[in-house]
Amino acid sequence: MNKLVFSKANYIIMLIGIAFLIIGFITMSKDDQPHGFGTLGLTIGPTFLLIGFIIQFVAIFYKQGKKE
């Protein structure tokens, strides 16, 4: 049987990170100001993206404690 590289918890954390990335891109696209210079395009959207990428980084390096 093929063993997966990551555990189930890693994949759940990755999905949460992907959700943050999607929300960030959608938030940036909803900015009404020209060229995305409004609050959504400059602060809120990129903040969601940064959080999403940090969550992805954590998901890659997360290691569960071994069960005995």
Short mmCIF file of N, CA and C in Angstrom, two decimals, residues 12-43:
data_model
loop_
_atom_site.label_atom_id
_atom_site.label_comp_id
_atom_site.label_asym_id
_atom_site.label_seq_id
_atom_site.Cartn_x
_atom_site.Cartn_y
_atom_site.Cartn_z
N ILE A 12 -5.66 18.85 5.87
CA ILE A 12 -6.71 19.74 6.37
C ILE A 12 -6.16 21.15 6.53
N ILE A 13 -4.95 21.27 7.08
CA ILE A 13 -4.33 22.59 7.22
C ILE A 13 -4.09 23.21 5.85
N MET A 14 -3.67 22.39 4.87
CA MET A 14 -3.46 22.91 3.51
C MET A 14 -4.75 23.43 2.90
N LEU A 15 -5.85 22.71 3.12
CA LEU A 15 -7.14 23.17 2.59
C LEU A 15 -7.57 24.49 3.21
N ILE A 16 -7.29 24.66 4.50
CA ILE A 16 -7.60 25.93 5.16
C ILE A 16 -6.76 27.04 4.55
N GLY A 17 -5.48 26.77 4.29
CA GLY A 17 -4.62 27.76 3.65
C GLY A 17 -5.09 28.11 2.25
N ILE A 18 -5.51 27.12 1.49
CA ILE A 18 -6.02 27.38 0.15
C ILE A 18 -7.28 28.23 0.21
N ALA A 19 -8.13 27.99 1.21
CA ALA A 19 -9.34 28.81 1.37
C ALA A 19 -8.96 30.27 1.64
N PHE A 20 -7.94 30.50 2.48
CA PHE A 20 -7.50 31.86 2.74
C PHE A 20 -6.95 32.51 1.46
N LEU A 21 -6.23 31.74 0.65
CA LEU A 21 -5.69 32.29 -0.60
C LEU A 21 -6.82 32.68 -1.55
N ILE A 22 -7.81 31.82 -1.67
CA ILE A 22 -8.94 32.12 -2.55
C ILE A 22 -9.68 33.36 -2.06
N ILE A 23 -9.92 33.44 -0.75
CA ILE A 23 -10.60 34.61 -0.19
C ILE A 23 -9.78 35.87 -0.45
N GLY A 24 -8.46 35.78 -0.32
CA GLY A 24 -7.60 36.94 -0.56
C GLY A 24 -7.67 37.42 -2.00
N PHE A 25 -7.61 36.49 -2.95
CA PHE A 25 -7.68 36.90 -4.36
C PHE A 25 -9.05 37.47 -4.70
N ILE A 26 -10.11 36.87 -4.18
CA ILE A 26 -11.46 37.39 -4.45
C ILE A 26 -11.62 38.77 -3.83
N THR A 27 -11.10 38.96 -2.62
CA THR A 27 -11.19 40.25 -1.96
C THR A 27 -10.45 41.32 -2.76
N MET A 28 -9.29 41.00 -3.27
CA MET A 28 -8.53 41.97 -4.07
C MET A 28 -9.25 42.29 -5.38
N SER A 29 -9.94 41.32 -5.95
CA SER A 29 -10.62 41.57 -7.22
C SER A 29 -11.90 42.39 -7.03
N LYS A 30 -12.44 42.42 -5.83
CA LYS A 30 -13.68 43.16 -5.57
C LYS A 30 -13.45 44.65 -5.26
N ASP A 31 -12.21 45.10 -5.30
CA ASP A 31 -11.90 46.50 -5.01
C ASP A 31 -12.46 47.39 -6.11
N ASP A 32 -13.19 48.45 -5.72
CA ASP A 32 -13.84 49.35 -6.68
C ASP A 32 -12.92 50.46 -7.18
N GLN A 33 -11.83 50.71 -6.51
CA GLN A 33 -10.92 51.80 -6.89
C GLN A 33 -10.14 51.42 -8.15
N PRO A 34 -9.76 52.43 -8.95
CA PRO A 34 -8.98 52.12 -10.15
C PRO A 34 -7.62 51.51 -9.80
N HIS A 35 -7.25 50.49 -10.54
CA HIS A 35 -5.97 49.78 -10.39
C HIS A 35 -5.80 49.14 -9.03
N GLY A 36 -6.88 48.91 -8.30
CA GLY A 36 -6.81 48.22 -7.01
C GLY A 36 -6.17 49.01 -5.90
N PHE A 37 -6.31 50.34 -5.93
CA PHE A 37 -5.67 51.18 -4.91
C PHE A 37 -6.57 51.46 -3.71
N GLY A 38 -7.64 50.72 -3.53
CA GLY A 38 -8.52 50.91 -2.38
C GLY A 38 -8.07 50.06 -1.20
N THR A 39 -8.86 50.10 -0.15
CA THR A 39 -8.54 49.35 1.07
C THR A 39 -8.54 47.85 0.81
N LEU A 40 -9.48 47.38 0.03
CA LEU A 40 -9.55 45.95 -0.24
C LEU A 40 -8.33 45.46 -1.03
N GLY A 41 -7.90 46.25 -1.99
CA GLY A 41 -6.80 45.83 -2.85
C GLY A 41 -5.42 46.00 -2.25
N LEU A 42 -5.29 46.91 -1.30
CA LEU A 42 -3.97 47.19 -0.74
C LEU A 42 -3.71 46.59 0.64
N THR A 43 -4.76 46.38 1.43
CA THR A 43 -4.52 45.92 2.80
C THR A 43 -5.22 44.60 3.12
#
